[in-house]
Amino acid sequence: MAEINAKMVAELRERTGAGMMDCKKALVATAGDMDAAIEKMRMDGMTKADKKATRVAAEGRIAVASNAEAMALVEVNCETDFVAKADDFIALADAAAKIALAAKPGTVEELAAMKNGDSTLDEQRRAMVIKLGENITIRRFEVVAKAAGPIVSYLHGSKIGVVVAMEAGDETLAKDLALHAAAMSPKVLSAADVSDEAIAAERKVIEGLVATEAAEAQANAEADGKVYKAKPAEIVAKMIDGKINKFTSEISLLGQPFVKNDAYGNKSDDAVEKTLKAKNAKVARFVRLAVGEGIEKKVTDYAAEVAEAARG
């Protein structure tokens, strides 16, 4: 068996970026064969990275890349805000955005398989999992093509990213709309874009609330010795439809009160659509990504953990 000396360990560490003890263990396991040690560490690293893949990664950053024809937003996640600020992590997110913009892949898997230098984004992600000790994922991306008008992006720190592509209008308005989208989190462009499934789910909730309110009103009337008179069915139906219309407006960019109404001489509750019409402007498309949106985060009760440990 070849003697494993400090020079060999140092060389392996320089070539892999791994810790001293991991390098020594790999050299011992491969009888000092440098190439075999590198391959072993790569395979071990992939296994360790896969084991961490089940851990919740709801922190991270949004990266943006742009050229004359389009803009790309990419969300890359990790487990802690500390890792989200690491230089390597930031570089991975920026590289993913640039590659998404250039290649316009169809899926995240296709994006991850693309080369960034000598290795793929996924290989770099796996290596980073080992180096930083956290689950890291390239979660999603969007590429927005430029339309007839200006296209702008807005990053709120590194947690929220917005791209707005205008069919018509000026860049100042586009930037104000991007700021609005970041602040108000619209889900769709217009009320007509709300899915039938979302409307059906909201209608079910509203109908349940209306029925509960009616039951409570009847119970209160009976408790007071009064006769309860239910609203006619057609009135109830109109009331539910009104609430549905309000719901679709509240989640659509065009239907929301514009956060910049004061700057455009509008009333505070005037919708974005009013400003667009007044300026002969039109939004072709917008995208908003927020870090961790839709990911269920694990809430750790440290006091309970300590209490449980004490009981044990």
Coordinates of C-alpha atoms in Angstrom, one line a residue:
M1 CA 0.0 0.0 0.0
A2 CA 1.4 3.4 -1.0
E3 CA 2.2 5.8 1.8
I4 CA -0.2 8.7 2.0
N5 CA 1.8 11.8 2.6
A6 CA 0.9 15.5 3.2
K7 CA 1.9 16.5 -0.3
M8 CA -0.6 14.0 -1.8
V9 CA -3.4 15.2 0.4
A10 CA -2.6 18.8 -0.4
E11 CA -2.6 18.1 -4.1
L12 CA -6.0 16.3 -3.9
R13 CA -7.4 19.1 -1.8
E14 CA -6.3 21.7 -4.4
R15 CA -7.8 19.7 -7.3
T16 CA -11.2 18.9 -5.6
G17 CA -11.7 21.7 -3.1
A18 CA -12.7 19.1 -0.5
G19 CA -11.6 19.0 3.2
M20 CA -8.2 17.6 4.3
M21 CA -9.7 14.5 6.1
D22 CA -12.0 13.6 3.2
C23 CA -9.0 13.8 0.8
K24 CA -6.9 11.6 3.1
K25 CA -9.7 9.0 3.4
A26 CA -10.2 8.9 -0.4
L27 CA -6.4 8.4 -0.9
V28 CA -6.3 5.6 1.7
A29 CA -9.3 3.9 0.1
T30 CA -7.7 4.0 -3.4
A31 CA -4.1 3.1 -2.3
G32 CA -2.8 6.5 -3.2
D33 CA -4.2 6.6 -6.8
M34 CA -4.9 10.3 -7.3
D35 CA -7.4 9.8 -10.3
A36 CA -9.2 7.0 -8.5
A37 CA -9.5 9.1 -5.4
I38 CA -11.0 12.0 -7.4
E39 CA -13.5 9.7 -8.9
K40 CA -14.4 8.2 -5.5
M41 CA -14.9 11.6 -4.0
R42 CA -17.1 12.6 -7.0
M43 CA -19.3 9.5 -6.6
D44 CA -19.4 9.8 -2.8
G45 CA -20.3 13.5 -3.2
M46 CA -23.2 12.6 -5.6
T47 CA -24.6 10.1 -3.1
K48 CA -24.4 12.7 -0.3
A49 CA -26.0 15.3 -2.5
D50 CA -28.9 13.0 -3.3
K51 CA -29.4 12.2 0.4
K52 CA -29.8 15.9 1.1
A53 CA -32.4 16.3 -1.7
T54 CA -35.3 15.5 0.6
R55 CA -34.5 18.4 2.9
V56 CA -36.7 21.6 2.5
A57 CA -34.9 24.3 0.6
A58 CA -37.1 27.5 0.8
E59 CA -34.4 30.2 1.0
G60 CA -32.2 31.3 -1.9
R61 CA -32.2 34.0 -4.5
I62 CA -33.7 35.2 -7.8
A63 CA -31.2 35.9 -10.6
V64 CA -31.9 37.8 -13.8
A65 CA -30.2 37.9 -17.2
S66 CA -31.1 40.0 -20.2
N67 CA -30.2 40.7 -23.8
A68 CA -31.8 42.7 -26.6
E69 CA -34.5 40.1 -27.2
A70 CA -35.5 38.7 -23.8
M71 CA -35.0 38.5 -20.1
A72 CA -34.8 35.4 -17.9
L73 CA -35.6 34.9 -14.2
V74 CA -34.3 31.9 -12.3
E75 CA -35.0 30.8 -8.7
V76 CA -32.3 28.8 -7.0
N77 CA -33.0 27.5 -3.5
C78 CA -31.0 26.5 -0.4
E79 CA -31.9 25.8 3.2
T80 CA -30.6 29.0 4.9
D81 CA -30.1 32.7 4.1
F82 CA -26.5 32.3 5.1
V83 CA -25.8 30.0 2.1
A84 CA -27.9 32.2 -0.2
K85 CA -25.3 34.9 0.3
A86 CA -22.3 32.7 -0.4
D87 CA -20.3 33.7 -3.5
D88 CA -20.5 30.2 -5.0
F89 CA -24.2 30.1 -4.6
I90 CA -24.7 33.6 -6.2
A91 CA -22.5 32.5 -9.1
L92 CA -24.5 29.4 -9.7
A93 CA -27.8 31.4 -9.8
D94 CA -26.3 34.0 -12.2
A95 CA -24.9 31.3 -14.5
A96 CA -28.3 29.5 -14.5
A97 CA -30.0 32.7 -15.5
K98 CA -27.6 33.4 -18.3
I99 CA -27.8 29.9 -19.7
A100 CA -31.6 29.9 -19.5
L101 CA -31.7 33.2 -21.5
A102 CA -29.3 31.9 -24.1
A103 CA -30.6 28.4 -24.6
K104 CA -34.3 28.7 -23.6
P105 CA -34.6 25.1 -22.4
G106 CA -38.0 23.6 -22.0
T107 CA -37.7 22.3 -18.5
V108 CA -35.6 22.7 -15.4
E109 CA -34.1 19.3 -16.0
E110 CA -32.9 20.5 -19.4
L111 CA -31.5 23.6 -17.9
A112 CA -29.6 21.7 -15.2
A113 CA -28.1 19.4 -17.8
M114 CA -26.5 22.3 -19.7
K115 CA -22.8 23.0 -19.5
N116 CA -21.4 25.9 -17.6
G117 CA -17.7 25.7 -18.5
D118 CA -16.3 22.2 -18.1
S119 CA -19.3 20.8 -16.2
T120 CA -23.0 21.0 -16.1
L121 CA -25.1 23.2 -13.8
D122 CA -26.3 20.1 -12.0
E123 CA -22.8 18.8 -11.4
Q124 CA -21.8 22.2 -10.0
R125 CA -25.0 22.2 -7.9
R126 CA -24.1 18.7 -6.5
A127 CA -20.5 19.8 -5.7
M128 CA -21.9 22.9 -3.9
V129 CA -24.2 20.7 -1.8
I130 CA -21.2 18.9 -0.5
K131 CA -19.2 22.0 0.0
L132 CA -21.9 24.1 1.7
G133 CA -23.7 21.2 3.5
E134 CA -27.2 22.1 2.4
N135 CA -29.8 21.0 -0.1
I136 CA -29.5 23.2 -3.2
T137 CA -32.0 23.2 -6.1
I138 CA -32.5 25.0 -9.3
R139 CA -36.3 25.3 -8.8
R140 CA -37.8 27.1 -11.8
F141 CA -37.1 29.7 -14.5
E142 CA -39.0 31.9 -16.9
V143 CA -37.8 33.5 -20.1
V144 CA -39.9 36.5 -21.2
A145 CA -39.5 37.7 -24.8
K146 CA -39.5 41.3 -25.7
A147 CA -42.7 42.5 -27.4
A148 CA -43.2 45.7 -29.4
G149 CA -42.6 48.0 -26.4
P150 CA -39.9 48.1 -23.7
I151 CA -39.0 45.2 -21.5
V152 CA -37.8 45.8 -17.9
S153 CA -36.8 43.9 -14.8
Y154 CA -36.9 44.7 -11.1
L155 CA -35.2 42.9 -8.3
H156 CA -36.3 43.5 -4.7
G157 CA -33.1 42.6 -3.0
S158 CA -32.5 39.0 -4.2
K159 CA -35.9 37.6 -3.0
I160 CA -38.4 38.9 -5.6
G161 CA -37.8 39.3 -9.3
V162 CA -40.2 40.7 -11.9
V163 CA -40.0 41.1 -15.6
V164 CA -42.6 43.2 -17.5
A165 CA -42.8 43.2 -21.3
M166 CA -44.9 46.0 -22.9
E167 CA -46.8 45.7 -26.1
A168 CA -47.0 49.5 -26.0
G169 CA -46.0 52.2 -23.5
D170 CA -42.9 53.8 -22.2
E171 CA -40.1 52.5 -20.0
T172 CA -41.0 54.6 -17.0
L173 CA -44.5 53.0 -16.9
A174 CA -43.0 49.6 -17.4
K175 CA -40.7 50.1 -14.4
D176 CA -43.6 51.3 -12.3
L177 CA -45.6 48.2 -13.2
A178 CA -42.7 46.0 -12.3
L179 CA -42.5 47.7 -8.9
H180 CA -46.3 47.2 -8.5
A181 CA -46.1 43.5 -9.3
A182 CA -43.3 43.0 -6.8
A183 CA -45.3 44.7 -4.1
M184 CA -48.8 43.4 -4.8
S185 CA -48.1 39.9 -6.1
P186 CA -50.6 39.6 -8.9
K187 CA -51.0 36.0 -10.1
V188 CA -52.3 36.7 -13.6
L189 CA -52.4 39.6 -16.1
S190 CA -56.2 40.0 -16.3
A191 CA -59.3 38.6 -14.7
A192 CA -59.9 36.6 -17.9
D193 CA -56.6 34.7 -17.3
V194 CA -57.8 33.3 -13.9
S195 CA -58.2 29.5 -14.4
D196 CA -61.6 27.8 -14.2
E197 CA -60.1 25.6 -11.4
A198 CA -59.1 28.6 -9.3
I199 CA -62.6 30.2 -9.8
A200 CA -64.3 27.0 -8.9
A201 CA -62.2 26.6 -5.7
E202 CA -62.9 30.2 -4.7
R203 CA -66.6 29.8 -5.4
K204 CA -66.8 26.8 -3.2
V205 CA -65.2 28.8 -0.3
I206 CA -67.5 31.8 -0.9
E207 CA -70.6 29.6 -1.0
G208 CA -69.6 28.0 2.2
L209 CA -69.1 31.4 3.9
V210 CA -72.5 32.6 2.6
A211 CA -74.3 29.5 3.9
T212 CA -72.6 29.9 7.3
E213 CA -73.6 33.6 7.5
A214 CA -77.2 32.7 6.6
A215 CA -77.3 30.0 9.2
E216 CA -75.9 32.3 11.9
A217 CA -78.4 35.1 10.9
Q218 CA -81.3 32.6 11.1
A219 CA -80.1 31.3 14.5
N220 CA -79.8 34.9 15.9
A221 CA -83.3 35.8 14.6
E222 CA -84.8 32.7 16.2
A223 CA -83.0 33.4 19.5
D224 CA -84.5 36.9 19.5
G225 CA -88.0 35.5 18.7
K226 CA -88.0 37.0 15.2
V227 CA -89.0 35.5 11.9
Y228 CA -86.0 34.9 9.7
K229 CA -86.5 35.8 6.0
A230 CA -83.9 34.3 3.7
K231 CA -82.5 36.2 0.8
P232 CA -84.0 35.2 -2.6
A233 CA -81.8 32.7 -4.5
E234 CA -81.2 35.1 -7.4
I235 CA -79.9 37.8 -4.9
V236 CA -77.6 35.2 -3.3
A237 CA -76.3 34.2 -6.7
K238 CA -75.6 37.8 -7.7
M239 CA -73.8 38.4 -4.4
I240 CA -71.6 35.3 -4.9
D241 CA -70.8 36.4 -8.5
G242 CA -69.9 39.8 -7.2
K243 CA -67.5 38.3 -4.7
I244 CA -66.0 36.1 -7.5
N245 CA -65.4 39.2 -9.7
K246 CA -63.7 40.9 -6.8
F247 CA -61.5 37.9 -6.3
T248 CA -60.4 37.8 -9.9
S249 CA -59.7 41.5 -9.9
E250 CA -57.6 41.3 -6.7
I251 CA -55.3 38.7 -8.2
S252 CA -54.9 40.2 -11.6
L253 CA -52.4 42.9 -12.5
L254 CA -54.9 45.0 -14.5
G255 CA -57.6 44.8 -11.8
Q256 CA -55.5 45.8 -8.8
P257 CA -55.4 49.4 -7.5
F258 CA -52.1 50.8 -8.9
V259 CA -49.5 51.5 -6.2
K260 CA -48.3 54.5 -8.3
N261 CA -51.7 56.1 -8.6
D262 CA -50.5 59.3 -7.0
A263 CA -47.8 59.7 -9.6
Y264 CA -50.3 59.4 -12.4
G265 CA -52.9 61.7 -10.9
N266 CA -55.4 58.9 -10.2
K267 CA -57.6 58.1 -7.2
S268 CA -56.0 55.6 -4.8
D269 CA -58.5 52.8 -5.7
D270 CA -58.1 53.2 -9.5
A271 CA -57.1 50.0 -11.2
V272 CA -53.9 49.6 -13.2
E273 CA -56.0 49.1 -16.3
K274 CA -57.2 52.7 -16.1
T275 CA -53.6 54.1 -16.2
L276 CA -52.8 51.8 -19.2
K277 CA -55.8 53.1 -21.1
A278 CA -55.0 56.7 -20.4
K279 CA -51.4 56.2 -21.6
N280 CA -52.4 54.1 -24.6
A281 CA -50.2 51.4 -23.1
K282 CA -50.5 47.6 -23.0
V283 CA -48.7 44.8 -21.1
A284 CA -47.8 41.9 -23.3
R285 CA -46.6 39.7 -20.4
F286 CA -45.3 39.8 -16.9
V287 CA -43.6 37.3 -14.6
R288 CA -43.0 37.5 -10.9
L289 CA -40.9 35.0 -8.9
A290 CA -40.5 35.1 -5.2
V291 CA -38.0 32.9 -3.3
G292 CA -39.7 30.0 -1.5
E293 CA -43.2 30.8 -2.8
G294 CA -45.4 27.8 -2.4
I295 CA -42.9 25.8 -0.4
E296 CA -44.1 24.6 2.9
K297 CA -41.4 25.6 5.4
K298 CA -40.6 23.5 8.5
V299 CA -41.1 25.4 11.7
T300 CA -38.8 24.2 14.4
D301 CA -39.9 24.6 18.0
Y302 CA -36.6 24.6 19.7
A303 CA -38.1 24.9 23.2
A304 CA -40.1 21.7 22.6
E305 CA -37.0 19.9 21.3
V306 CA -35.1 20.9 24.5
A307 CA -38.0 19.8 26.7
E308 CA -38.3 16.5 24.9
A309 CA -34.5 15.9 25.2
A310 CA -34.7 16.7 28.9
R311 CA -37.5 14.2 29.4
G312 CA -35.5 11.6 27.5

